[in-house]
mmCIF file of C-alpha atoms and ligand atoms in Angstrom:
data_model
loop_
_atom_site.group_PDB
_atom_site.id
_atom_site.type_symbol
_atom_site.label_atom_id
_atom_site.label_comp_id
_atom_site.label_asym_id
_atom_site.label_seq_id
_atom_site.Cartn_x
_atom_site.Cartn_y
_atom_site.Cartn_z
ATOM 1 C CA MET A 1 18.610 9.327 -0.864
ATOM 2 C CA LYS A 2 20.463 6.015 -0.805
ATOM 3 C CA LYS A 3 21.738 5.088 -4.264
ATOM 4 C CA ARG A 4 19.115 2.910 -5.943
ATOM 5 C CA ALA A 5 19.443 0.364 -8.723
ATOM 6 C CA PHE A 6 17.633 1.025 -11.977
ATOM 7 C CA ASN A 7 14.981 -1.659 -11.749
ATOM 8 C CA PHE A 8 13.424 -2.468 -15.127
ATOM 9 C CA ALA A 9 11.046 -5.128 -13.745
ATOM 10 C CA ALA A 10 7.691 -5.519 -15.501
ATOM 11 C CA GLY A 11 5.752 -5.567 -12.263
ATOM 12 C CA PRO A 12 5.845 -5.305 -9.344
ATOM 13 C CA ALA A 13 8.038 -2.474 -10.498
ATOM 14 C CA THR A 14 10.029 0.526 -9.410
ATOM 15 C CA LEU A 15 8.117 3.312 -7.639
ATOM 16 C CA PRO A 16 9.114 6.941 -7.133
ATOM 17 C CA TYR A 17 11.375 7.208 -4.092
ATOM 18 C CA GLU A 18 9.350 10.098 -2.671
ATOM 19 C CA VAL A 19 6.263 7.864 -2.717
ATOM 20 C CA LEU A 20 8.108 5.071 -0.919
ATOM 21 C CA GLU A 21 9.507 7.444 1.685
ATOM 22 C CA ALA A 22 6.145 9.032 2.494
ATOM 23 C CA SER A 23 4.412 5.624 2.527
ATOM 24 C CA ALA A 24 7.069 4.106 4.788
ATOM 25 C CA ALA A 25 6.623 6.974 7.251
ATOM 26 C CA ALA A 26 2.828 6.494 7.277
ATOM 27 C CA LEU A 27 3.303 2.765 7.753
ATOM 28 C CA LEU A 28 5.184 3.464 10.977
ATOM 29 C CA ASP A 29 3.095 6.346 12.249
ATOM 30 C CA PHE A 30 0.098 7.918 10.544
ATOM 31 C CA GLN A 31 -0.073 11.678 11.157
ATOM 32 C CA GLY A 32 1.497 11.338 14.622
ATOM 33 C CA LYS A 33 -1.374 9.233 15.944
ATOM 34 C CA GLY A 34 0.768 6.471 17.390
ATOM 35 C CA PHE A 35 -0.338 3.840 14.877
ATOM 36 C CA GLY A 36 0.433 3.139 11.256
ATOM 37 C CA ILE A 37 -1.950 3.398 8.314
ATOM 38 C CA ALA A 38 -1.951 -0.397 7.848
ATOM 39 C CA GLU A 39 -3.002 -0.834 11.485
ATOM 40 C CA CYS A 40 -6.319 1.016 11.579
ATOM 41 C CA SER A 41 -9.836 -0.025 10.657
ATOM 42 C CA HIS A 42 -10.985 0.378 7.090
ATOM 43 C CA ARG A 43 -14.225 1.693 8.613
ATOM 44 C CA GLY A 44 -12.550 4.269 10.859
ATOM 45 C CA LYS A 45 -12.288 7.994 10.177
ATOM 46 C CA GLU A 46 -8.570 7.916 9.357
ATOM 47 C CA PHE A 47 -8.869 5.438 6.508
ATOM 48 C CA ASP A 48 -12.131 6.926 5.329
ATOM 49 C CA ALA A 49 -10.395 10.284 4.857
ATOM 50 C CA VAL A 50 -7.569 8.554 2.955
ATOM 51 C CA LEU A 51 -10.109 6.829 0.739
ATOM 52 C CA ASP A 52 -11.991 10.056 -0.011
ATOM 53 C CA GLU A 53 -8.814 11.925 -0.854
ATOM 54 C CA THR A 54 -7.516 9.098 -3.055
ATOM 55 C CA ILE A 55 -10.766 8.938 -5.021
ATOM 56 C CA ALA A 56 -10.861 12.733 -5.366
ATOM 57 C CA ARG A 57 -7.270 12.931 -6.649
ATOM 58 C CA CYS A 58 -7.875 10.041 -9.026
ATOM 59 C CA ARG A 59 -10.948 11.815 -10.406
ATOM 60 C CA SER A 60 -9.069 15.052 -10.834
ATOM 61 C CA LEU A 61 -5.949 13.539 -12.457
ATOM 62 C CA LEU A 62 -7.964 11.457 -14.935
ATOM 63 C CA GLN A 63 -10.873 13.904 -15.307
ATOM 64 C CA ILE A 64 -13.365 11.204 -14.425
ATOM 65 C CA PRO A 65 -16.965 12.341 -14.905
ATOM 66 C CA ASP A 66 -19.785 11.647 -12.409
ATOM 67 C CA THR A 67 -21.085 8.951 -14.750
ATOM 68 C CA HIS A 68 -18.245 6.684 -13.554
ATOM 69 C CA ASP A 69 -17.313 5.129 -10.206
ATOM 70 C CA VAL A 70 -13.771 4.635 -8.900
ATOM 71 C CA LEU A 71 -13.100 1.333 -7.121
ATOM 72 C CA PHE A 72 -10.054 -0.058 -5.329
ATOM 73 C CA LEU A 73 -10.431 -3.823 -5.097
ATOM 74 C CA GLN A 74 -8.407 -6.975 -4.607
ATOM 75 C CA GLY A 75 -8.053 -9.816 -7.095
ATOM 76 C CA GLY A 76 -5.827 -8.064 -9.592
ATOM 77 C CA ALA A 77 -6.494 -7.479 -13.256
ATOM 78 C CA THR A 78 -6.818 -11.221 -13.818
ATOM 79 C CA GLN A 79 -9.932 -11.349 -11.683
ATOM 80 C CA GLN A 80 -11.540 -8.678 -13.878
ATOM 81 C CA PHE A 81 -11.086 -11.005 -16.867
ATOM 82 C CA ALA A 82 -13.780 -13.142 -15.203
ATOM 83 C CA LEU A 83 -15.848 -10.447 -13.488
ATOM 84 C CA ILE A 84 -16.445 -8.441 -16.662
ATOM 85 C CA PRO A 85 -18.339 -11.270 -18.423
ATOM 86 C CA MET A 86 -19.973 -12.336 -15.143
ATOM 87 C CA ASN A 87 -21.388 -8.839 -14.632
ATOM 88 C CA PHE A 88 -21.803 -7.330 -18.068
ATOM 89 C CA LEU A 89 -22.088 -9.988 -20.762
ATOM 90 C CA ASN A 90 -25.623 -9.667 -22.117
ATOM 91 C CA GLY A 91 -25.505 -10.619 -25.795
ATOM 92 C CA VAL A 92 -22.195 -11.219 -27.554
ATOM 93 C CA ALA A 93 -18.933 -9.645 -26.416
ATOM 94 C CA GLU A 94 -16.102 -8.884 -28.813
ATOM 95 C CA TYR A 95 -12.403 -9.219 -28.050
ATOM 96 C CA VAL A 96 -9.372 -7.942 -29.939
ATOM 97 C CA ILE A 97 -6.239 -9.924 -29.183
ATOM 98 C CA THR A 98 -2.930 -8.118 -29.405
ATOM 99 C CA GLY A 99 -0.808 -10.223 -27.050
ATOM 100 C CA GLU A 100 -0.571 -12.497 -24.035
ATOM 101 C CA TRP A 101 -2.911 -10.532 -21.770
ATOM 102 C CA SER A 102 -5.793 -9.817 -24.122
ATOM 103 C CA LYS A 103 -5.645 -13.490 -25.094
ATOM 104 C CA LYS A 104 -5.947 -14.475 -21.436
ATOM 105 C CA ALA A 105 -8.899 -12.118 -21.016
ATOM 106 C CA ALA A 106 -10.695 -13.644 -24.024
ATOM 107 C CA ASP A 107 -9.927 -17.205 -22.924
ATOM 108 C CA THR A 108 -11.311 -16.497 -19.460
ATOM 109 C CA ALA A 109 -14.519 -15.043 -20.925
ATOM 110 C CA LYS A 110 -14.842 -18.051 -23.247
ATOM 111 C CA GLY A 111 -14.611 -20.323 -20.219
ATOM 112 C CA ILE A 112 -17.580 -18.501 -18.681
ATOM 113 C CA ALA A 113 -19.771 -18.038 -21.774
ATOM 114 C CA PRO A 114 -18.321 -20.016 -24.714
ATOM 115 C CA ASP A 115 -21.089 -19.059 -27.153
ATOM 116 C CA LYS A 116 -21.096 -15.376 -26.321
ATOM 117 C CA VAL A 117 -17.472 -14.469 -26.906
ATOM 118 C CA LYS A 118 -16.222 -13.512 -30.325
ATOM 119 C CA VAL A 119 -12.597 -12.788 -31.154
ATOM 120 C CA ILE A 120 -12.908 -10.233 -33.954
ATOM 121 C CA ALA A 121 -9.188 -9.726 -34.583
ATOM 122 C CA SER A 122 -5.928 -11.292 -33.449
ATOM 123 C CA GLY A 123 -2.264 -10.599 -34.040
ATOM 124 C CA GLU A 124 -1.230 -14.098 -33.038
ATOM 125 C CA SER A 125 -0.286 -15.285 -36.554
ATOM 126 C CA THR A 126 2.586 -12.775 -36.649
ATOM 127 C CA GLY A 127 3.611 -13.392 -33.035
ATOM 128 C CA PHE A 128 1.873 -10.173 -31.947
ATOM 129 C CA ASP A 129 4.623 -8.115 -33.585
ATOM 130 C CA ARG A 130 1.996 -5.673 -34.942
ATOM 131 C CA HIS A 131 -1.640 -4.868 -34.359
ATOM 132 C CA PRO A 132 -4.250 -6.664 -36.449
ATOM 133 C CA VAL A 133 -5.796 -4.212 -38.930
ATOM 134 C CA GLY A 134 -9.003 -3.967 -40.911
ATOM 135 C CA TRP A 135 -11.374 -4.968 -38.119
ATOM 136 C CA THR A 136 -14.525 -3.197 -37.059
ATOM 137 C CA ALA A 137 -16.386 -3.869 -33.873
ATOM 138 C CA ASP A 138 -20.139 -4.171 -33.725
ATOM 139 C CA PRO A 139 -21.433 -1.112 -31.847
ATOM 140 C CA ASN A 140 -24.302 -3.287 -30.567
ATOM 141 C CA ALA A 141 -21.972 -5.869 -29.040
ATOM 142 C CA ALA A 142 -22.324 -6.281 -25.271
ATOM 143 C CA TYR A 143 -18.854 -4.752 -25.089
ATOM 144 C CA LEU A 144 -15.526 -4.548 -26.886
ATOM 145 C CA HIS A 145 -12.529 -5.639 -24.813
ATOM 146 C CA ILE A 146 -8.923 -4.633 -25.506
ATOM 147 C CA CYS A 147 -5.605 -4.553 -23.677
ATOM 148 C CA SER A 148 -4.292 -1.057 -24.327
ATOM 149 C CA ASN A 149 -0.658 -1.951 -23.603
ATOM 150 C CA GLU A 150 0.617 -5.498 -23.936
ATOM 151 C CA THR A 151 3.254 -5.940 -21.246
ATOM 152 C CA VAL A 152 4.806 -9.084 -22.722
ATOM 153 C CA HIS A 153 4.803 -8.178 -26.413
ATOM 154 C CA GLY A 154 5.542 -4.475 -26.040
ATOM 155 C CA ASN A 155 2.793 -3.019 -28.214
ATOM 156 C CA ARG A 156 0.090 -0.475 -27.459
ATOM 157 C CA PHE A 157 -2.977 1.257 -28.808
ATOM 158 C CA VAL A 158 -1.754 4.818 -29.298
ATOM 159 C CA GLU A 159 -5.427 5.775 -29.367
ATOM 160 C CA TRP A 160 -7.999 3.573 -27.707
ATOM 161 C CA PRO A 161 -10.653 2.491 -30.227
ATOM 162 C CA LYS A 162 -14.055 4.100 -30.093
ATOM 163 C CA HIS A 163 -16.939 1.888 -29.000
ATOM 164 C CA PRO A 164 -20.061 2.611 -26.948
ATOM 165 C CA THR A 165 -19.072 -0.090 -24.448
ATOM 166 C CA LEU A 166 -15.287 -0.206 -24.459
ATOM 167 C CA MET A 167 -13.567 -2.286 -21.742
ATOM 168 C CA VAL A 168 -9.857 -1.656 -21.340
ATOM 169 C CA ASP A 169 -7.222 -3.625 -19.482
ATOM 170 C CA ALA A 170 -4.755 -0.766 -19.024
ATOM 171 C CA SER A 171 -2.689 -2.521 -16.336
ATOM 172 C CA SER A 172 0.715 -1.733 -17.774
ATOM 173 C CA GLU A 173 0.027 1.822 -18.893
ATOM 174 C CA ILE A 174 -2.518 3.011 -16.358
ATOM 175 C CA MET A 175 -2.028 6.711 -15.631
ATOM 176 C CA SER A 176 1.151 6.867 -17.676
ATOM 177 C CA ARG A 177 -0.780 9.365 -19.788
ATOM 178 C CA PRO A 178 -4.295 10.848 -19.868
ATOM 179 C CA HIS A 179 -7.009 8.319 -20.749
ATOM 180 C CA PRO A 180 -10.333 9.020 -22.506
ATOM 181 C CA ILE A 181 -12.412 7.927 -19.509
ATOM 182 C CA ALA A 182 -15.607 9.742 -20.504
ATOM 183 C CA ARG A 183 -15.980 7.611 -23.641
ATOM 184 C CA THR A 184 -14.893 4.338 -22.018
ATOM 185 C CA ALA A 185 -17.202 1.927 -20.205
ATOM 186 C CA MET A 186 -14.586 0.431 -17.923
ATOM 187 C CA VAL A 187 -10.851 0.812 -17.406
ATOM 188 C CA TYR A 188 -8.908 -1.342 -14.992
ATOM 189 C CA GLY A 189 -5.343 -1.968 -13.998
ATOM 190 C CA GLY A 190 -3.323 -3.743 -11.348
ATOM 191 C CA ALA A 191 -1.441 -1.203 -9.262
ATOM 192 C CA GLN A 192 1.904 -2.955 -9.318
ATOM 193 C CA LYS A 193 3.345 -1.203 -12.363
ATOM 194 C CA ASN A 194 2.543 2.488 -12.359
ATOM 195 C CA LEU A 195 0.672 3.021 -9.121
ATOM 196 C CA GLY A 196 1.789 1.127 -6.040
ATOM 197 C CA PRO A 197 2.211 -2.299 -4.486
ATOM 198 C CA ALA A 198 0.573 -5.481 -5.781
ATOM 199 C CA GLY A 199 -2.747 -6.505 -4.260
ATOM 200 C CA LEU A 200 -4.839 -3.608 -5.454
ATOM 201 C CA VAL A 201 -6.644 -3.070 -8.724
ATOM 202 C CA LEU A 202 -7.933 0.327 -9.798
ATOM 203 C CA ILE A 203 -11.278 0.113 -11.597
ATOM 204 C CA ILE A 204 -13.156 2.964 -13.232
ATOM 205 C CA VAL A 205 -16.575 1.816 -14.327
ATOM 206 C CA ARG A 206 -19.571 3.536 -15.924
ATOM 207 C CA LYS A 207 -22.578 3.306 -13.639
ATOM 208 C CA ASP A 208 -25.227 2.577 -16.289
ATOM 209 C CA LEU A 209 -23.628 -0.860 -16.775
ATOM 210 C CA TYR A 210 -24.891 -1.936 -13.355
ATOM 211 C CA ASP A 211 -28.356 -2.471 -14.853
ATOM 212 C CA ARG A 212 -26.991 -5.531 -16.609
ATOM 213 C CA ILE A 213 -25.867 -7.370 -13.489
ATOM 214 C CA GLY A 214 -27.889 -10.527 -12.911
ATOM 215 C CA LYS A 215 -29.145 -11.642 -9.492
ATOM 216 C CA SER A 216 -26.987 -14.754 -9.573
ATOM 217 C CA VAL A 217 -23.724 -12.787 -9.380
ATOM 218 C CA PRO A 218 -22.409 -13.221 -5.825
ATOM 219 C CA LYS A 219 -22.047 -9.949 -3.915
ATOM 220 C CA ILE A 220 -18.292 -10.210 -3.666
ATOM 221 C CA PHE A 221 -18.062 -10.335 -7.479
ATOM 222 C CA ASN A 222 -20.691 -7.655 -8.112
ATOM 223 C CA TYR A 223 -19.315 -4.266 -9.188
ATOM 224 C CA LYS A 224 -22.414 -2.373 -8.043
ATOM 225 C CA VAL A 225 -22.265 -3.838 -4.559
ATOM 226 C CA HIS A 226 -18.616 -2.789 -4.315
ATOM 227 C CA ALA A 227 -19.437 0.694 -5.601
ATOM 228 C CA ASP A 228 -22.316 1.120 -3.129
ATOM 229 C CA ALA A 229 -19.944 0.102 -0.331
ATOM 230 C CA LYS A 230 -17.240 2.559 -1.520
ATOM 231 C CA SER A 231 -14.856 -0.394 -2.015
ATOM 232 C CA CYS A 232 -15.380 -1.462 1.620
ATOM 233 C CA LEU A 233 -17.749 -4.407 1.219
ATOM 234 C CA ASN A 234 -14.920 -6.379 2.771
ATOM 235 C CA THR A 235 -11.495 -5.172 3.841
ATOM 236 C CA PRO A 236 -9.852 -3.389 0.920
ATOM 237 C CA PRO A 237 -6.047 -3.357 0.506
ATOM 238 C CA THR A 238 -5.696 -0.407 2.862
ATOM 239 C CA PHE A 239 -1.954 0.096 2.675
ATOM 240 C CA GLY A 240 -2.105 -0.191 -1.119
ATOM 241 C CA VAL A 241 -4.705 2.574 -1.181
ATOM 242 C CA TYR A 242 -2.431 4.741 0.954
ATOM 243 C CA VAL A 243 0.504 4.242 -1.436
ATOM 244 C CA LEU A 244 -1.844 5.111 -4.285
ATOM 245 C CA LEU A 245 -2.662 8.379 -2.544
ATOM 246 C CA GLU A 246 1.040 9.217 -2.273
ATOM 247 C CA THR A 247 1.489 8.262 -5.948
ATOM 248 C CA PHE A 248 -1.351 10.585 -6.941
ATOM 249 C CA ARG A 249 0.188 13.420 -4.921
ATOM 250 C CA TRP A 250 3.498 12.727 -6.692
ATOM 251 C CA MET A 251 1.766 12.720 -10.096
ATOM 252 C CA GLU A 252 0.290 16.126 -9.345
ATOM 253 C CA ARG A 253 3.739 17.436 -8.388
ATOM 254 C CA GLN A 254 5.023 16.200 -11.770
ATOM 255 C CA GLY A 255 2.463 18.436 -13.463
ATOM 256 C CA GLY A 256 -0.280 15.850 -14.040
ATOM 257 C CA LEU A 257 -0.746 13.145 -16.641
ATOM 258 C CA ALA A 258 0.006 15.240 -19.736
ATOM 259 C CA ALA A 259 3.417 16.130 -18.312
ATOM 260 C CA ILE A 260 3.984 12.510 -17.295
ATOM 261 C CA GLU A 261 3.076 11.359 -20.814
ATOM 262 C CA LYS A 262 5.678 13.702 -22.321
ATOM 263 C CA ARG A 263 8.355 12.503 -19.910
ATOM 264 C CA ASN A 264 7.506 8.857 -20.672
ATOM 265 C CA ALA A 265 7.704 9.508 -24.431
ATOM 266 C CA ASP A 266 11.140 11.114 -23.997
ATOM 267 C CA LYS A 267 12.309 8.179 -21.865
ATOM 268 C CA ALA A 268 11.122 5.581 -24.376
ATOM 269 C CA LYS A 269 12.735 7.509 -27.243
ATOM 270 C CA LEU A 270 16.156 7.240 -25.598
ATOM 271 C CA ILE A 271 15.955 3.440 -25.816
ATOM 272 C CA TYR A 272 14.205 3.182 -29.188
ATOM 273 C CA ASP A 273 16.846 5.510 -30.660
ATOM 274 C CA ALA A 274 19.544 3.134 -29.411
ATOM 275 C CA ILE A 275 17.728 0.227 -31.109
ATOM 276 C CA ASP A 276 17.102 2.085 -34.367
ATOM 277 C CA GLY A 277 20.626 3.481 -34.507
ATOM 278 C CA SER A 278 22.276 0.071 -34.042
ATOM 279 C CA GLY A 279 22.207 -0.945 -37.706
ATOM 280 C CA GLY A 280 20.270 -4.094 -36.854
ATOM 281 C CA PHE A 281 22.437 -5.264 -33.902
ATOM 282 C CA TYR A 282 19.412 -4.700 -31.676
ATOM 283 C CA LYS A 283 16.094 -5.710 -33.237
ATOM 284 C CA GLY A 284 12.832 -4.506 -31.779
ATOM 285 C CA THR A 285 10.330 -7.352 -31.437
ATOM 286 C CA VAL A 286 7.536 -4.996 -32.524
ATOM 287 C CA ALA A 287 7.709 -4.734 -36.316
ATOM 288 C CA ASP A 288 5.419 -1.731 -36.622
ATOM 289 C CA PRO A 289 7.036 1.287 -34.915
ATOM 290 C CA ALA A 290 3.631 3.011 -34.768
ATOM 291 C CA VAL A 291 2.426 0.642 -32.040
ATOM 292 C CA ARG A 292 5.573 0.440 -29.939
ATOM 293 C CA SER A 293 4.874 0.619 -26.225
ATOM 294 C CA HIS A 294 6.214 3.516 -24.173
ATOM 295 C CA MET A 295 6.148 1.304 -21.078
ATOM 296 C CA ASN A 296 7.605 -2.090 -22.081
ATOM 297 C CA ILE A 297 10.391 -1.931 -24.627
ATOM 298 C CA THR A 298 11.271 -5.314 -26.103
ATOM 299 C CA PHE A 299 14.236 -6.144 -28.316
ATOM 300 C CA LYS A 300 16.652 -8.906 -29.218
ATOM 301 C CA LEU A 301 20.400 -9.282 -29.644
ATOM 302 C CA PRO A 302 22.033 -11.415 -32.355
ATOM 303 C CA SER A 303 22.441 -14.503 -30.093
ATOM 304 C CA GLU A 304 21.545 -16.056 -26.735
ATOM 305 C CA GLU A 305 25.199 -15.768 -25.656
ATOM 306 C CA LEU A 306 25.280 -12.048 -26.344
ATOM 307 C CA THR A 307 21.934 -11.625 -24.572
ATOM 308 C CA ASP A 308 23.304 -13.318 -21.443
ATOM 309 C CA LYS A 309 26.459 -11.218 -21.569
ATOM 310 C CA PHE A 310 24.406 -8.037 -22.059
ATOM 311 C CA LEU A 311 22.279 -8.879 -19.016
ATOM 312 C CA LYS A 312 25.268 -9.755 -16.853
ATOM 313 C CA GLU A 313 27.056 -6.528 -17.666
ATOM 314 C CA ALA A 314 23.866 -4.520 -17.143
ATOM 315 C CA THR A 315 23.473 -6.090 -13.701
ATOM 316 C CA SER A 316 27.044 -5.144 -12.813
ATOM 317 C CA LYS A 317 26.068 -1.543 -13.639
ATOM 318 C CA SER A 318 22.979 -1.776 -11.367
ATOM 319 C CA MET A 319 20.469 -2.156 -14.205
ATOM 320 C CA LEU A 320 18.238 -4.995 -13.114
ATOM 321 C CA ALA A 321 15.429 -7.273 -14.345
ATOM 322 C CA LEU A 322 15.986 -6.712 -18.069
ATOM 323 C CA LYS A 323 15.445 -10.316 -19.137
ATOM 324 C CA GLY A 324 12.588 -10.682 -21.631
ATOM 325 C CA TYR A 325 9.459 -12.695 -20.877
ATOM 326 C CA ARG A 326 10.022 -16.411 -21.432
ATOM 327 C CA THR A 327 7.793 -16.710 -24.519
ATOM 328 C CA VAL A 328 9.398 -13.732 -26.250
ATOM 329 C CA GLY A 329 13.013 -13.931 -25.046
ATOM 330 C CA GLY A 330 15.602 -11.184 -25.536
ATOM 331 C CA ILE A 331 15.394 -8.039 -23.441
ATOM 332 C CA ARG A 332 12.433 -6.230 -21.950
ATOM 333 C CA ALA A 333 12.938 -2.839 -20.361
ATOM 334 C CA SER A 334 9.884 -1.765 -18.399
ATOM 335 C CA VAL A 335 10.050 1.970 -17.924
ATOM 336 C CA TYR A 336 6.919 2.892 -15.985
ATOM 337 C CA ASN A 337 6.259 6.278 -14.394
ATOM 338 C CA GLY A 338 8.625 5.494 -11.530
ATOM 339 C CA MET A 339 11.651 4.919 -13.786
ATOM 340 C CA PRO A 340 13.743 8.091 -13.864
ATOM 341 C CA VAL A 341 15.050 9.511 -17.160
ATOM 342 C CA GLU A 342 18.556 8.697 -15.911
ATOM 343 C CA GLY A 343 17.682 4.977 -15.897
ATOM 344 C CA CYS A 344 16.686 5.065 -19.572
ATOM 345 C CA GLN A 345 19.780 7.092 -20.417
ATOM 346 C CA ALA A 346 21.979 4.575 -18.558
ATOM 347 C CA LEU A 347 20.409 1.701 -20.493
ATOM 348 C CA ALA A 348 20.815 3.490 -23.843
ATOM 349 C CA ASP A 349 24.482 4.177 -22.981
ATOM 350 C CA HIS A 350 24.982 0.521 -22.040
ATOM 351 C CA MET A 351 23.432 -0.573 -25.339
ATOM 352 C CA ARG A 352 25.801 1.623 -27.359
ATOM 353 C CA GLU A 353 28.881 0.608 -25.371
ATOM 354 C CA PHE A 354 27.967 -3.073 -25.551
ATOM 355 C CA MET A 355 27.468 -2.910 -29.309
ATOM 356 C CA LYS A 356 30.818 -1.155 -29.761
ATOM 357 C CA ALA A 357 32.571 -3.926 -27.829
ATOM 358 C CA ASN A 358 30.652 -6.867 -29.295
ATOM 359 C CA GLY A 359 29.155 -5.734 -32.600
HETATM 360 C C1 PLP B 401 -1.672 -6.064 -19.254
HETATM 361 C C2 PLP B 401 -1.818 -6.946 -18.053
HETATM 362 N N1 PLP B 401 -3.038 -7.412 -17.736
HETATM 363 C C3 PLP B 401 -3.229 -8.202 -16.671
HETATM 364 C C4 PLP B 401 -2.183 -8.571 -15.861
HETATM 365 C C5 PLP B 401 -2.448 -9.459 -14.683
HETATM 366 O O1 PLP B 401 -2.414 -8.692 -13.545
HETATM 367 P P1 PLP B 401 -2.614 -9.298 -12.087
HETATM 368 O O2 PLP B 401 -1.390 -10.095 -11.809
HETATM 369 O O3 PLP B 401 -2.736 -8.076 -11.257
HETATM 370 O O4 PLP B 401 -3.832 -10.116 -12.104
HETATM 371 C C6 PLP B 401 -0.893 -8.108 -16.144
HETATM 372 C C7 PLP B 401 0.245 -8.500 -15.286
HETATM 373 O O5 PLP B 401 1.390 -8.325 -15.569
HETATM 374 C C8 PLP B 401 -0.717 -7.286 -17.279
HETATM 375 O O6 PLP B 401 0.510 -6.831 -17.596
#
């Protein structure tokens, strides 16, 4: 394998090299057929077999029961912010806001049904540096929406809350660990962090929700119509689905999601230990260690100058895309499934060396 940079981008993000290699080969020639996987009909037998296998592996990895459908659509996670209220908002929906993305989801829903969206808790007053506490959702609400891992602010729900109709934007932690699908109404995530290239969103949705969909919802925005068409109402992101298949095969070779969760926890610990052991030189932007993300690790240095120097020196050591999101600043290390342990170790080493020289 050619030497690769350690790419800490928040998404699109680094993917396992084995996945890229297998996908690149299939892009050039699919199973020796003389055409690539991105060059055949989404209604032909080749892609249909890919689709079936991808759904089957997804079901097996996440232990998805028959009560739920698996969809591969376009439009990203952002489109689901609108489609969820368009399809499923009968009554009042509740939103918990823990950062940039759950806020966007709530704002989008408010734009569609201003009187039917209730924000029941928000961490905004403390800059999303901890989760809001002391809230309870109404079990009779149309649904409860959360973002399980906030990519910008670096916090997560260690355990997803319990609610009869829980909707989860899991974009930046999807399949980084097992998820409680059976007790969740809908889980969705853009592929471009843990799963594959941008342009595809994985949706797992409980079928009984389809009863709520009104006649006025256009077919292209209707989850049931997509499910009935096995994600082929129109042309799905076929190459993205193929990469997903290779990612699922890779996940199985890693030992499945429980093994991946353990590896991700070990990776995150390497960096959090460097923060916690720095005597305050590095400050995590999440004040409550209990909700620190294992995917997006955010911290600050004592000054802008030192931050710039840290980034420059990291780049010279082939550690890329560590600049924090513009509203938060500092450093953000995104360490999705595709980031090897060595990348996290290299960053932790850089942090210690940099502090020694500049602290
Ligand atoms: C948690 C979360 N939700 C939603 C999105 C938006 O995803 P997309 O660009 O696929 O619409 C992102 C993108 O980074 C995200 O991190």
